[in-house]
Amino acid sequence: MAAAVAKSLLRPSATSADISSLPPLSSSSSASCLSFRSCRSQTPFLGVHLADPVNPKIPALGIRSVGRGLRIEAAARPTILVAEKLGEAGLALLREFANVDCSYNLPPEELCAKISLCDALIVRSGTKVTREVFEASNGRLKVVGRAGVGIDNVDLQAATESGCLVVNAPTANTVAAAEHGIALLAAMARNVAQADASMKAGKWQRNKYVGVSLVGKTLAVMGFGKVGSEVARRAKGLGMHVIAHDPYAPADRARAVGVELVSFDEAIFTADILSLHMPLTPTTAKSFNDETFAKVKKGVRIINVARGGVIDEDALVRALDNGTVAQAALDVFTVEPPPKDSKLMMHENVIATPHLGASTVEAQEGVAVEIAEAVIGALKGELAATAVNAPMVPSEILSELSPYVILAEKLGRLAVQLVAGGSGIKGVKVVYTSARDPDDLDTRVLRAMVTKGIIEPISSVFINIVNADYTAKQRGLRISEERIFLDSSPEIPLDSIQIHLSHVESKFASALSDAGDITVEGRVKDGIPHLTLVGSFSVDASLEGNVILCRNVDQPGNIGRVGRILGEQNVNISFMSVGRTAPRKQAIMAIGVDEEPDKETLKKIGEIPTIEEFVFLKL
C-alpha cells in the first residue's frame, strides 16, 4: 500500500444508510435499561484476519477497506514469498498454512514485480526491503519476516506507513551468535587462523604466533541485549572481568550476571577487548571511528559479530596499522561480501568469517521455525511478540485484552457513523474506567483499535495496530486518553471504554451528551462487547452485525410495530435493547438485525408516530 495521504479533517460519508434523522430533541439522563438477545457472532480481533477457531490451519477471512466500505474476502490461502534460504522445518510450517514461493536472491526490480501477488515476505540480511517494495505491493503485503535479529535492511518507516507488520526472530540464534563471538575471541587471542594458514603453507612458526591469556583481561560488551548478555556469561566463565555499555539495559539485569554497566567512554578506555553487539542505527553507524580509536587503550582487541556498519572500516585499518588496535576478529562487514581487495580483509592482524554468527544447524532450524510461526500468526491477525514496528505487548496481556480490543474498534466504528455529513472530526477522547493502576493497564492496542474503527469506515485506508498512530497524525486526528479509577476488583482489566467526539454534529441527536459531544460507551459482558451508553441513554446491546437505534416515546407497542415492519421484509432481528429515562417518557431502542434493511423499510420505521429519530449503523 502506498503511503497514506495526509488530510486535515476526516469527513464521514455514507457508511450507514443515508436516512436523515428527524429534528433533534434534547436528551435527558437515563433511569433504567431492559434488553434481550437471540444470538452471538464472532468478531475479528486485530482487524486484519481472524483464524478459524476450530482448525487454525484454515486461512482466515480477510477484512479490507474497499472504497467507502468493507469487503469480506473468501478464505483463500495466502501467498508467502521466501526471498532467501530458509530451514526446511520453517518451510514445512509455512506450506501447511499458505502457498509458498521460494525465489531466492531476486534483483530489486524482480522483487517489486512479484510482491503485489504476496501477502507476506520472508528475508534474511541480504534482501533490501525498501519503500519501493512496499509501494509496489499495492497494499497486499501484510507482514515482512526477518529471519534473524537485525532489521536494518527493512525500511521500517515505509512499512509502518503501509500498515505492514515487521517481525524478526531474535531468540533462536542468540546462543549461536554468542558462541561465535567467544570462538572469535579465543581464536584471536591465540592467533589460531594465522597459525593454521602458516602450517598449511609448510611453515612452523611457534615464536611468531605467541598469544595472550584471557584470564584477568577486561572485556567490554558494547550492547547488552540478548547476544551481548550471553557473551558476558561465557566470558565470566573464562575468568574475564566483564563490563558493559548499553544506554537501555537495566542495571539490575547486568548485576544479575555479575556485570557492571559503564559509560561508552569508560568502556572503551578500560577494555582490553571490545566485543560489539549493538544494532545498526543512525546513532550507532560508524560509532567506532578515528575519534573513538584515539580514546581506546593501546593494543586493544576488537570483536564484531553485530553489524559491519558500526565500525568505520578505513579508520580501523589505520588503527591496526599504527598499533592502536592489536587485532580484530570480524564476522560482519559494511558491504557483504567485502571487496576482494579490501585492505581490512587482507590485514595480517584480522581474523574474518563470512557472517557465520547464526550459522549452526540448530540455530538455522530454530530461526526458520521462529520466523515461520511469527509470520503465520501475523497473517491470522495475531500481534507477534517479536513485532518491531508495533507496540510490544506481551501475549498474556493481549489475551486478556482481546474482547476489549474488539470493543474499542466497534465503539469507534459506531461513533463515526453517528457524525452528520459535513462535520469534520478533529478531536477524540477515549476514557477508560478501571480498578487497575495506570502502570498495570496498557492501552496502546486499545487506542490503535479506536483509531481503526474511526478512520476505516470513512476512508480507503486499511488501519491496523502498526499504522494507526501514524495515520491519525497524518490526518490531523487528535486522540487523547483519560483514565478513571474505579474502586472494584482489579482482576478485570477494564470496566468500560467511553468515546467522545468533540465539536461535531450528529445525525442522531440523542447521541450527544450534555457537553455536546457524541458519546458512546461499551463494556464486555461474558466475553462479548456490549454498547451500554448512547449520549445520556443507557442501553444494553451486543455490538455485532447491524444496529438500528431509535429514540421514541416510551409507550406500549413500539417494539411490536418495529418488529412487524422488519419481519414483513424478512429482516431477522438478532437482539433488541430498550433504555429509557423514566416510564412513559423517552426511550432508545437498539435493534440488532442480520440483514441491511432497504430504504423503504427504514422509511416505514421512521413513519411510526412515536419514533422521534433513528439511524442505521453497520458494525
Coordinates of C-alpha atoms in Angstrom, one line a residue:
M1 CA 0.0 0.0 0.0
A2 CA 1.3 3.4 -0.8
A3 CA 1.9 5.9 2.0
A4 CA -1.2 7.4 3.4
V5 CA -2.2 10.8 2.1
A6 CA -2.4 13.5 4.8
K7 CA -5.7 15.3 5.3
S8 CA -6.5 18.0 7.8
L9 CA -10.0 16.7 8.5
L10 CA -11.8 13.4 8.4
R11 CA -15.1 13.7 6.7
P12 CA -17.8 11.0 7.2
S13 CA -19.5 9.5 4.2
A14 CA -22.4 7.2 3.6
T15 CA -21.2 4.2 5.5
S16 CA -24.5 4.0 7.3
A17 CA -27.8 4.4 5.3
D18 CA -28.5 7.9 4.2
I19 CA -31.6 8.3 6.3
S20 CA -31.8 11.8 7.8
S21 CA -32.8 12.0 11.5
L22 CA -35.9 13.9 12.4
P23 CA -35.5 17.3 14.2
P24 CA -33.3 16.8 17.3
L25 CA -34.8 16.9 20.7
S26 CA -32.9 17.5 23.9
S27 CA -31.7 14.3 25.6
S28 CA -32.1 13.6 29.3
S29 CA -30.5 11.4 31.9
S30 CA -31.1 7.7 32.0
A31 CA -33.0 5.8 34.6
S32 CA -33.4 2.2 33.5
C33 CA -32.5 -0.4 30.8
L34 CA -34.1 -3.5 29.5
S35 CA -32.5 -5.9 27.0
F36 CA -32.9 -9.3 25.4
R37 CA -30.9 -11.0 22.6
S38 CA -31.1 -14.1 20.4
C39 CA -27.6 -14.9 19.1
R40 CA -23.9 -14.2 19.2
S41 CA -21.4 -13.9 16.4
Q42 CA -17.7 -13.9 16.1
T43 CA -15.8 -10.6 15.6
P44 CA -12.2 -10.1 14.2
F45 CA -9.5 -9.5 16.8
L46 CA -6.9 -7.1 15.5
G47 CA -8.9 -6.1 12.4
V48 CA -6.5 -7.9 10.0
H49 CA -7.7 -11.5 9.9
L50 CA -9.5 -13.9 12.1
A51 CA -8.5 -17.6 12.0
D52 CA -10.9 -20.5 12.2
P53 CA -11.1 -21.3 16.0
V54 CA -11.6 -25.0 15.4
N55 CA -9.0 -25.6 12.7
P56 CA -6.3 -22.9 12.9
K57 CA -4.7 -24.3 9.7
I58 CA -7.6 -22.9 7.7
P59 CA -6.7 -19.5 6.5
A60 CA -8.6 -16.6 8.0
L61 CA -11.2 -14.3 6.4
G62 CA -9.6 -11.0 5.4
I63 CA -11.3 -7.8 6.1
R64 CA -10.3 -4.8 3.9
S65 CA -11.4 -1.3 3.2
V66 CA -12.8 -1.0 -0.3
G67 CA -13.8 2.5 -1.4
R68 CA -16.2 3.5 1.3
G69 CA -17.0 0.2 2.9
L70 CA -15.5 -3.2 3.9
R71 CA -15.1 -6.4 1.9
I72 CA -15.1 -9.8 3.4
E73 CA -12.7 -11.9 1.3
A74 CA -13.0 -15.6 0.8
A75 CA -10.7 -17.8 2.8
A76 CA -8.1 -18.2 0.1
R77 CA -4.7 -19.4 1.1
P78 CA -2.3 -16.5 1.4
T79 CA 0.9 -16.4 -0.6
I80 CA 4.3 -16.1 1.2
L81 CA 7.4 -15.2 -0.7
V82 CA 10.6 -16.6 0.8
A83 CA 13.4 -14.5 -0.8
E84 CA 16.4 -16.1 0.9
K85 CA 17.2 -19.6 2.0
L86 CA 15.1 -20.8 5.0
G87 CA 15.4 -24.0 7.0
E88 CA 13.1 -26.9 5.9
A89 CA 11.3 -27.0 9.3
G90 CA 10.2 -23.5 8.8
L91 CA 9.2 -24.1 5.2
A92 CA 7.1 -27.1 6.3
L93 CA 5.1 -24.9 8.7
L94 CA 4.6 -22.2 6.1
R95 CA 3.3 -24.8 3.5
E96 CA 0.7 -26.1 5.9
F97 CA -0.9 -22.7 6.0
A98 CA -0.1 -20.9 2.8
N99 CA 1.2 -21.1 -0.8
V100 CA 4.9 -20.7 -0.6
D101 CA 7.1 -19.2 -3.3
C102 CA 10.8 -19.8 -2.7
S103 CA 12.5 -17.3 -5.1
Y104 CA 16.0 -16.6 -3.7
N105 CA 18.2 -13.6 -4.3
L106 CA 15.8 -11.7 -6.5
P107 CA 17.1 -8.4 -8.1
P108 CA 15.2 -5.4 -6.7
E109 CA 13.1 -4.9 -9.9
E110 CA 12.0 -8.6 -9.9
L111 CA 11.1 -8.4 -6.2
C112 CA 9.0 -5.3 -6.8
A113 CA 7.3 -7.0 -9.8
K114 CA 6.5 -10.1 -7.7
I115 CA 5.5 -8.5 -4.4
S116 CA 2.0 -7.4 -5.4
L117 CA 1.0 -11.0 -5.5
C118 CA 2.2 -11.8 -2.0
D119 CA 0.7 -11.4 1.5
A120 CA 4.0 -12.0 3.3
L121 CA 7.7 -11.7 2.6
I122 CA 10.5 -13.5 4.5
V123 CA 14.1 -12.4 4.1
R124 CA 17.4 -12.7 5.8
S125 CA 20.0 -9.9 5.8
G126 CA 20.8 -9.9 2.0
T127 CA 17.4 -8.6 0.6
K128 CA 16.7 -4.9 0.9
V129 CA 13.0 -4.3 1.6
T130 CA 12.8 -0.7 0.5
R131 CA 10.0 1.9 0.2
E132 CA 9.7 0.9 -3.4
V133 CA 8.9 -2.7 -2.4
F134 CA 6.1 -1.6 -0.1
E135 CA 4.6 0.8 -2.7
A136 CA 4.8 -1.9 -5.4
S137 CA 2.8 -4.3 -3.1
N138 CA -0.3 -2.1 -3.6
G139 CA -1.4 -2.7 0.0
R140 CA -1.4 -6.5 -0.2
L141 CA 1.8 -7.1 1.8
K142 CA 0.7 -7.6 5.4
V143 CA 3.9 -8.8 7.1
V144 CA 7.7 -8.9 6.5
G145 CA 9.5 -11.5 8.4
R146 CA 13.3 -11.1 9.0
A147 CA 14.8 -14.5 9.7
G148 CA 17.3 -13.2 12.2
V149 CA 17.7 -10.2 14.6
G150 CA 18.9 -7.1 12.7
I151 CA 16.3 -5.2 10.6
D152 CA 18.5 -2.5 9.1
N153 CA 17.7 -4.0 5.6
V154 CA 14.0 -3.2 6.0
D155 CA 12.6 0.3 5.7
L156 CA 10.6 0.4 8.9
Q157 CA 9.1 3.9 8.3
A158 CA 7.7 2.8 4.9
A159 CA 6.4 -0.5 6.4
T160 CA 4.6 1.4 9.2
E161 CA 3.0 3.9 6.8
S162 CA 1.8 0.9 4.7
G163 CA 0.4 -0.9 7.8
C164 CA 2.8 -3.7 7.2
L165 CA 3.9 -5.6 10.3
V166 CA 7.6 -6.3 10.5
V167 CA 8.7 -9.3 12.7
N168 CA 12.0 -10.8 13.4
A169 CA 13.4 -13.9 15.0
P170 CA 15.6 -12.6 17.9
T171 CA 15.9 -15.6 20.2
A172 CA 16.7 -18.7 18.1
N173 CA 20.1 -17.7 17.0
T174 CA 21.1 -15.9 20.3
V175 CA 23.3 -18.7 21.6
A176 CA 24.8 -19.4 18.2
A177 CA 25.9 -15.8 17.8
A178 CA 27.3 -15.6 21.3
E179 CA 29.2 -18.9 20.8
H180 CA 30.7 -17.5 17.6
G181 CA 31.7 -14.4 19.4
I182 CA 33.5 -16.5 22.0
A183 CA 35.1 -18.6 19.3
L184 CA 36.5 -15.5 17.6
L185 CA 37.7 -14.2 21.0
A186 CA 39.7 -17.4 21.6
A187 CA 40.9 -17.7 18.0
M188 CA 42.1 -14.1 18.0
A189 CA 43.8 -14.3 21.4
R190 CA 45.8 -17.4 20.3
N191 CA 46.3 -16.5 16.6
V192 CA 44.5 -19.7 15.5
A193 CA 43.7 -18.6 12.0
Q194 CA 47.1 -17.2 11.2
A195 CA 48.9 -20.2 12.6
D196 CA 46.7 -22.5 10.7
A197 CA 47.4 -20.7 7.4
S198 CA 51.1 -20.8 8.2
M199 CA 51.1 -24.5 8.8
K200 CA 49.3 -25.1 5.6
A201 CA 51.9 -23.1 3.8
G202 CA 54.5 -25.6 5.1
K203 CA 55.9 -23.3 7.9
W204 CA 56.5 -24.0 11.6
Q205 CA 56.5 -20.6 13.4
R206 CA 55.9 -21.2 17.1
N207 CA 57.6 -18.0 18.1
K208 CA 55.7 -15.8 15.7
Y209 CA 52.3 -16.7 17.0
V210 CA 52.6 -16.3 20.7
G211 CA 49.2 -15.3 22.0
V212 CA 47.7 -13.6 25.1
S213 CA 45.8 -15.1 28.0
L214 CA 42.1 -14.2 28.6
V215 CA 42.1 -14.8 32.3
G216 CA 42.0 -11.4 34.1
K217 CA 41.5 -9.4 31.0
T218 CA 38.7 -6.8 30.9
L219 CA 36.1 -7.4 28.3
A220 CA 33.7 -4.6 27.4
V221 CA 30.5 -5.8 25.9
M222 CA 29.1 -2.9 23.8
G223 CA 25.4 -3.6 23.7
F224 CA 23.9 -5.7 26.5
G225 CA 21.0 -7.3 24.7
K226 CA 20.3 -11.0 24.2
V227 CA 23.6 -11.8 22.5
G228 CA 25.7 -9.4 24.5
S229 CA 24.5 -10.8 27.8
E230 CA 25.2 -14.4 26.7
V231 CA 28.7 -13.4 25.6
A232 CA 29.2 -11.8 29.0
R233 CA 28.1 -15.0 30.8
R234 CA 30.5 -17.1 28.9
A235 CA 33.4 -14.7 29.3
K236 CA 32.9 -14.7 33.0
G237 CA 33.3 -18.5 32.9
L238 CA 36.7 -17.9 31.2
G239 CA 37.8 -15.8 34.2
M240 CA 37.5 -12.4 32.5
H241 CA 36.4 -9.2 34.1
V242 CA 33.3 -8.1 32.2
I243 CA 31.9 -4.6 31.9
A244 CA 29.2 -3.4 29.5
H245 CA 27.8 -0.3 27.9
D246 CA 24.1 -0.1 26.9
P247 CA 22.0 3.0 27.4
Y248 CA 18.8 1.0 27.5
A249 CA 19.8 -2.0 29.6
P250 CA 18.5 -2.2 33.2
A251 CA 21.3 -2.2 35.8
D252 CA 19.7 -5.0 37.8
R253 CA 19.8 -7.3 34.8
A254 CA 23.5 -6.6 34.4
R255 CA 24.2 -7.1 38.1
A256 CA 22.5 -10.5 38.0
V257 CA 25.2 -11.6 35.5
G258 CA 28.0 -10.0 37.5
V259 CA 28.5 -7.2 35.0
E260 CA 28.9 -3.5 35.7
L261 CA 27.2 -1.0 33.3
V262 CA 29.5 1.9 32.5
S263 CA 29.6 4.8 30.1
F264 CA 30.7 4.5 26.5
D265 CA 34.0 6.4 27.1
E266 CA 34.8 4.4 30.3
A267 CA 34.2 1.1 28.4
I268 CA 36.5 1.9 25.5
F269 CA 39.1 3.4 27.8
T270 CA 39.2 0.5 30.2
A271 CA 38.8 -2.5 28.0
D272 CA 41.5 -4.9 26.9
I273 CA 39.0 -6.4 24.4
L274 CA 35.9 -4.8 22.9
S275 CA 33.0 -7.1 21.8
L276 CA 30.4 -5.3 19.7
H277 CA 26.7 -6.3 19.9
M278 CA 24.8 -3.1 19.2
P279 CA 22.2 -2.7 16.4
L280 CA 23.0 -0.6 13.3
T281 CA 21.0 2.6 13.6
P282 CA 21.7 6.2 12.6
T283 CA 23.1 6.7 16.1
T284 CA 25.5 3.7 16.1
A285 CA 26.6 3.9 12.4
K286 CA 30.4 4.3 12.4
S287 CA 30.5 4.8 16.1
F288 CA 33.9 3.2 16.1
N289 CA 35.9 5.8 14.1
D290 CA 39.1 7.7 14.3
E291 CA 37.9 9.7 17.3
T292 CA 36.9 6.6 19.2
F293 CA 40.1 4.8 18.4
A294 CA 42.0 7.8 19.8
K295 CA 40.5 7.1 23.2
V296 CA 41.0 3.3 23.5
K297 CA 43.6 1.5 25.5
K298 CA 46.8 1.0 23.3
G299 CA 46.7 -2.6 21.9
V300 CA 43.0 -3.2 22.4
R301 CA 41.4 -6.1 20.5
I302 CA 38.0 -5.9 18.8
I303 CA 35.4 -8.5 18.0
N304 CA 32.4 -7.7 15.9
V305 CA 29.5 -10.2 15.4
A306 CA 26.8 -7.5 15.3
R307 CA 26.7 -5.2 12.2
G308 CA 29.6 -4.2 10.0
G309 CA 28.3 -0.6 9.7
V310 CA 29.0 0.2 13.4
I311 CA 32.8 0.3 12.5
D312 CA 34.4 2.8 10.2
E313 CA 36.5 0.2 8.4
D314 CA 39.0 2.7 7.0
A315 CA 39.6 4.1 10.5
L316 CA 40.0 0.5 11.8
V317 CA 42.7 -0.2 9.2
R318 CA 44.6 2.9 10.3
A319 CA 44.3 1.9 13.9
L320 CA 45.6 -1.6 13.1
D321 CA 48.5 -0.1 11.1
N322 CA 49.6 2.2 13.9
G323 CA 49.2 -0.4 16.6
T324 CA 46.3 1.3 18.4
V325 CA 44.3 -1.8 17.8
A326 CA 46.3 -5.0 18.1
Q327 CA 43.9 -7.4 16.5
A328 CA 40.3 -7.6 15.1
A329 CA 38.1 -10.5 14.7
L330 CA 35.2 -9.7 12.3
D331 CA 32.1 -11.7 11.2
V332 CA 30.3 -8.8 9.7
F333 CA 31.2 -6.0 7.2
T334 CA 29.8 -2.8 5.9
V335 CA 29.4 -4.4 2.4
E336 CA 28.9 -8.1 2.3
P337 CA 30.7 -9.8 0.8
P338 CA 33.5 -7.3 1.2
P339 CA 35.6 -6.4 -1.9
K340 CA 38.3 -8.9 -2.7
D341 CA 40.9 -6.2 -2.5
S342 CA 39.7 -4.9 0.9
K343 CA 42.7 -3.7 3.0
L344 CA 40.8 -4.7 6.1
M345 CA 40.2 -8.3 4.9
M346 CA 43.9 -8.7 3.9
H347 CA 45.4 -7.3 7.1
E348 CA 47.6 -9.8 8.8
N349 CA 46.1 -8.9 12.2
V350 CA 42.5 -9.5 11.2
I351 CA 40.5 -12.8 11.5
A352 CA 37.5 -12.8 9.3
T353 CA 34.5 -15.1 8.9
P354 CA 31.6 -14.7 6.3
H355 CA 28.8 -13.7 8.6
L356 CA 28.6 -17.1 10.4
G357 CA 27.2 -15.8 13.7
A358 CA 23.9 -17.7 13.3
S359 CA 25.2 -20.5 11.1
T360 CA 24.7 -23.6 13.2
V361 CA 22.4 -26.4 12.2
E362 CA 20.4 -25.9 15.3
A363 CA 20.2 -22.1 15.0
Q364 CA 19.2 -22.2 11.4
E365 CA 16.3 -24.5 12.0
G366 CA 15.3 -22.6 15.1
V367 CA 15.3 -19.3 13.3
A368 CA 13.2 -20.8 10.4
V369 CA 10.6 -22.1 12.9
E370 CA 10.5 -18.9 14.9
I371 CA 10.0 -16.6 11.9
A372 CA 7.5 -19.0 10.3
E373 CA 5.4 -19.0 13.4
A374 CA 5.6 -15.2 13.7
V375 CA 4.5 -14.7 10.0
I376 CA 1.7 -17.2 10.2
G377 CA 0.5 -15.6 13.4
A378 CA 0.5 -12.2 11.8
L379 CA -1.5 -13.4 8.8
K380 CA -4.0 -14.8 11.3
G381 CA -4.3 -11.3 12.9
E382 CA -2.2 -12.1 15.9
L383 CA 0.3 -9.5 17.1
A384 CA 3.6 -11.2 17.3
A385 CA 5.7 -10.7 20.4
T386 CA 8.6 -10.1 18.0
A387 CA 7.0 -7.3 16.1
V388 CA 9.5 -4.4 15.7
N389 CA 7.2 -1.7 14.4
A390 CA 4.2 -2.1 16.7
P391 CA 3.7 -1.9 20.4
M392 CA 5.5 -4.7 22.2
V393 CA 2.5 -6.1 24.1
P394 CA 3.1 -9.5 25.9
S395 CA 0.9 -12.3 24.7
E396 CA -0.7 -12.7 28.1
I397 CA -1.8 -9.1 28.1
L398 CA -3.1 -9.4 24.5
S399 CA -5.1 -12.4 25.5
E400 CA -6.6 -10.6 28.5
L401 CA -7.4 -7.5 26.4
S402 CA -8.8 -9.5 23.5
P403 CA -12.5 -8.7 24.0
Y404 CA -11.7 -5.1 24.9
V405 CA -9.8 -4.8 21.6
I406 CA -12.9 -5.8 19.7
L407 CA -15.0 -3.4 21.9
A408 CA -12.7 -0.5 21.2
E409 CA -12.9 -0.9 17.4
K410 CA -16.6 -1.4 17.4
L411 CA -17.2 1.7 19.5
G412 CA -15.0 3.8 17.2
R413 CA -16.9 2.4 14.1
L414 CA -20.2 3.2 15.7
A415 CA -19.3 6.7 16.9
V416 CA -18.0 7.8 13.5
Q417 CA -21.3 6.7 11.8
L418 CA -23.2 9.0 14.2
V419 CA -21.4 12.0 12.8
A420 CA -23.6 14.1 10.4
G421 CA -22.2 14.5 6.9
G422 CA -20.0 17.6 6.6
S423 CA -18.8 17.6 10.2
G424 CA -15.0 17.1 10.4
I425 CA -13.7 15.1 13.3
K426 CA -10.9 16.9 15.0
G427 CA -10.7 15.6 18.5
V428 CA -11.4 12.2 20.0
K429 CA -11.2 11.4 23.7
V430 CA -11.1 7.8 25.0
V431 CA -11.9 7.3 28.6
Y432 CA -11.0 4.0 30.3
T433 CA -12.7 3.1 33.6
S434 CA -10.6 0.6 35.5
A435 CA -9.6 -0.5 39.0
R436 CA -6.1 -1.1 37.9
D437 CA -3.1 1.2 38.4
P438 CA -2.3 3.1 35.2
D439 CA 1.1 1.3 35.1
D440 CA -0.8 -2.1 35.0
L441 CA -3.1 -1.1 32.1
D442 CA -1.5 -1.0 28.7
T443 CA -3.9 0.9 26.4
R444 CA -1.8 1.2 23.3
V445 CA -3.6 -1.6 21.5
L446 CA -7.0 -0.2 22.5
R447 CA -6.1 3.3 21.2
A448 CA -5.0 1.8 17.9
M449 CA -8.2 0.0 17.5
V450 CA -10.3 3.0 18.4
T451 CA -8.4 4.8 15.6
K452 CA -9.0 1.9 13.2
G453 CA -12.8 2.0 14.0
I454 CA -13.0 5.7 13.4
I455 CA -10.9 6.1 10.2
E456 CA -11.6 2.9 8.2
P457 CA -15.3 3.4 7.6
I458 CA -14.7 6.9 6.1
S459 CA -11.6 6.3 4.1
S460 CA -10.0 3.8 1.8
V461 CA -7.0 3.2 4.1
F462 CA -6.5 -0.1 5.8
I463 CA -5.7 0.5 9.5
N464 CA -4.1 -1.8 12.0
I465 CA -2.0 -1.5 15.1
V466 CA 1.1 -0.9 13.0
N467 CA 0.0 2.3 11.3
A468 CA -2.9 3.6 13.5
D469 CA -0.9 6.3 15.3
Y470 CA 0.9 7.4 12.1
T471 CA -2.4 7.6 10.1
A472 CA -4.2 9.5 12.8
K473 CA -1.4 12.1 12.9
Q474 CA -1.2 12.4 9.1
R475 CA -5.0 13.1 9.0
G476 CA -4.9 15.7 11.8
L477 CA -6.9 13.5 14.2
R478 CA -6.0 14.2 17.8
I479 CA -6.7 11.3 20.1
S480 CA -6.4 11.9 23.9
E481 CA -6.8 9.3 26.6
E482 CA -8.2 9.6 30.2
R483 CA -8.3 7.0 32.9
I484 CA -10.8 7.0 35.7
F485 CA -10.1 4.9 38.7
L486 CA -12.9 2.5 39.8
D487 CA -12.9 1.1 43.3
S488 CA -13.6 -2.5 42.4
S489 CA -11.7 -5.7 41.7
P490 CA -8.5 -5.3 39.6
E491 CA -8.9 -8.8 38.3
I492 CA -11.0 -7.4 35.4
P493 CA -8.7 -5.1 33.3
L494 CA -11.5 -2.6 32.3
D495 CA -14.9 -1.8 33.5
S496 CA -15.8 0.4 30.4
I497 CA -14.5 2.3 27.4
Q498 CA -16.1 5.6 26.5
I499 CA -15.5 7.6 23.3
H500 CA -16.2 11.3 22.9
L501 CA -16.2 13.0 19.5
S502 CA -16.0 16.7 20.2
H503 CA -17.2 19.7 18.1
V504 CA -19.2 17.7 15.6
E505 CA -22.9 17.5 14.6
S506 CA -24.7 14.2 15.0
K507 CA -27.3 12.6 12.7
F508 CA -28.7 11.0 15.8
A509 CA -29.2 13.9 18.3
S510 CA -29.7 11.5 21.2
A511 CA -26.0 10.5 20.9
L512 CA -25.0 14.0 22.1
S513 CA -24.1 14.3 25.7
D514 CA -24.9 17.3 27.9
A515 CA -21.5 18.7 26.9
G516 CA -22.4 18.5 23.2
D517 CA -20.1 15.6 22.3
I518 CA -21.1 12.4 20.5
T519 CA -20.7 9.9 23.4
V520 CA -20.8 6.1 23.3
E521 CA -19.8 3.7 26.0
G522 CA -19.3 0.0 26.0
R523 CA -18.5 -2.9 28.3
V524 CA -17.5 -6.5 28.0
K525 CA -20.1 -9.0 29.3
D526 CA -19.4 -12.7 29.3
G527 CA -16.6 -12.0 26.8
I528 CA -18.9 -10.2 24.4
P529 CA -18.6 -6.5 23.7
H530 CA -21.8 -4.5 24.5
L531 CA -23.0 -1.0 23.9
T532 CA -24.1 0.4 27.2
L533 CA -24.5 4.1 26.7
V534 CA -25.5 6.4 23.8
G535 CA -25.4 10.1 24.7
S536 CA -27.2 10.1 28.1
F537 CA -29.3 7.0 27.5
S538 CA -28.4 3.6 29.0
V539 CA -28.8 0.7 26.6
D540 CA -27.6 -2.9 26.6
A541 CA -26.9 -4.0 23.0
S542 CA -24.5 -6.6 21.7
L543 CA -22.0 -4.9 19.3
E544 CA -22.3 -7.3 16.3
G545 CA -23.8 -7.2 12.9
N546 CA -26.0 -4.2 12.1
V547 CA -27.9 -2.0 14.6
I548 CA -30.9 0.3 14.3
L549 CA -31.0 3.0 17.0
C550 CA -34.4 4.6 17.6
R551 CA -35.5 7.3 20.0
N552 CA -39.1 7.1 20.8
V553 CA -41.9 7.9 23.2
D554 CA -41.9 5.2 25.8
Q555 CA -45.3 3.6 25.4
P556 CA -46.6 0.0 24.7
G557 CA -46.4 -1.3 21.2
N558 CA -43.2 0.2 19.8
I559 CA -41.2 -3.0 19.9
G560 CA -44.0 -4.8 18.1
R561 CA -44.5 -2.2 15.4
V562 CA -40.8 -2.1 14.5
G563 CA -40.6 -5.9 14.7
R564 CA -43.5 -6.3 12.4
I565 CA -42.1 -3.9 9.8
L566 CA -38.8 -5.8 9.8
G567 CA -40.5 -9.2 9.8
E568 CA -42.6 -8.3 6.8
Q569 CA -39.4 -7.6 4.9
N570 CA -37.7 -10.8 6.1
V571 CA -35.1 -8.9 8.1
N572 CA -34.1 -11.1 11.0
I573 CA -33.7 -9.5 14.5
S574 CA -30.8 -10.8 16.5
F575 CA -31.4 -8.8 19.7
M576 CA -33.3 -5.8 21.0
S577 CA -32.5 -3.5 23.9
V578 CA -34.5 -0.7 25.3
G579 CA -33.1 2.1 27.6
R580 CA -35.4 4.8 29.0
T581 CA -35.2 7.9 31.1
A582 CA -38.4 7.1 33.0
P583 CA -41.6 5.2 32.4
R584 CA -43.8 6.8 29.7
K585 CA -41.1 9.4 28.9
Q586 CA -38.3 8.9 26.3
A587 CA -36.5 5.7 25.4
I588 CA -33.9 4.4 23.0
M589 CA -34.3 1.1 21.2
A590 CA -31.2 -0.7 19.9
I591 CA -32.3 -3.4 17.4
G592 CA -29.7 -5.8 16.0
V593 CA -30.5 -7.1 12.5
D594 CA -28.8 -9.7 10.4
E595 CA -29.6 -8.1 7.1
E596 CA -29.4 -4.5 6.0
P597 CA -33.0 -3.2 5.6
D598 CA -33.7 -1.4 2.4
K599 CA -34.6 2.3 2.3
E600 CA -38.3 1.7 2.1
T601 CA -38.2 -0.4 5.2
L602 CA -36.2 2.2 7.1
K603 CA -38.7 4.9 5.9
K604 CA -41.6 2.9 7.4
I605 CA -39.8 2.7 10.7
G606 CA -39.4 6.5 10.7
E607 CA -43.1 7.0 9.9
I608 CA -44.2 5.3 13.2
P609 CA -45.7 8.2 15.1
T610 CA -43.9 7.5 18.4
I611 CA -40.4 7.3 16.7
E612 CA -38.7 10.7 17.0
E613 CA -35.4 9.8 15.3
F614 CA -33.5 6.8 14.2
V615 CA -30.3 5.8 12.5
F616 CA -29.0 2.6 10.9
L617 CA -25.4 1.6 11.7
K618 CA -23.1 -1.1 10.3
L619 CA -20.7 -2.6 12.8

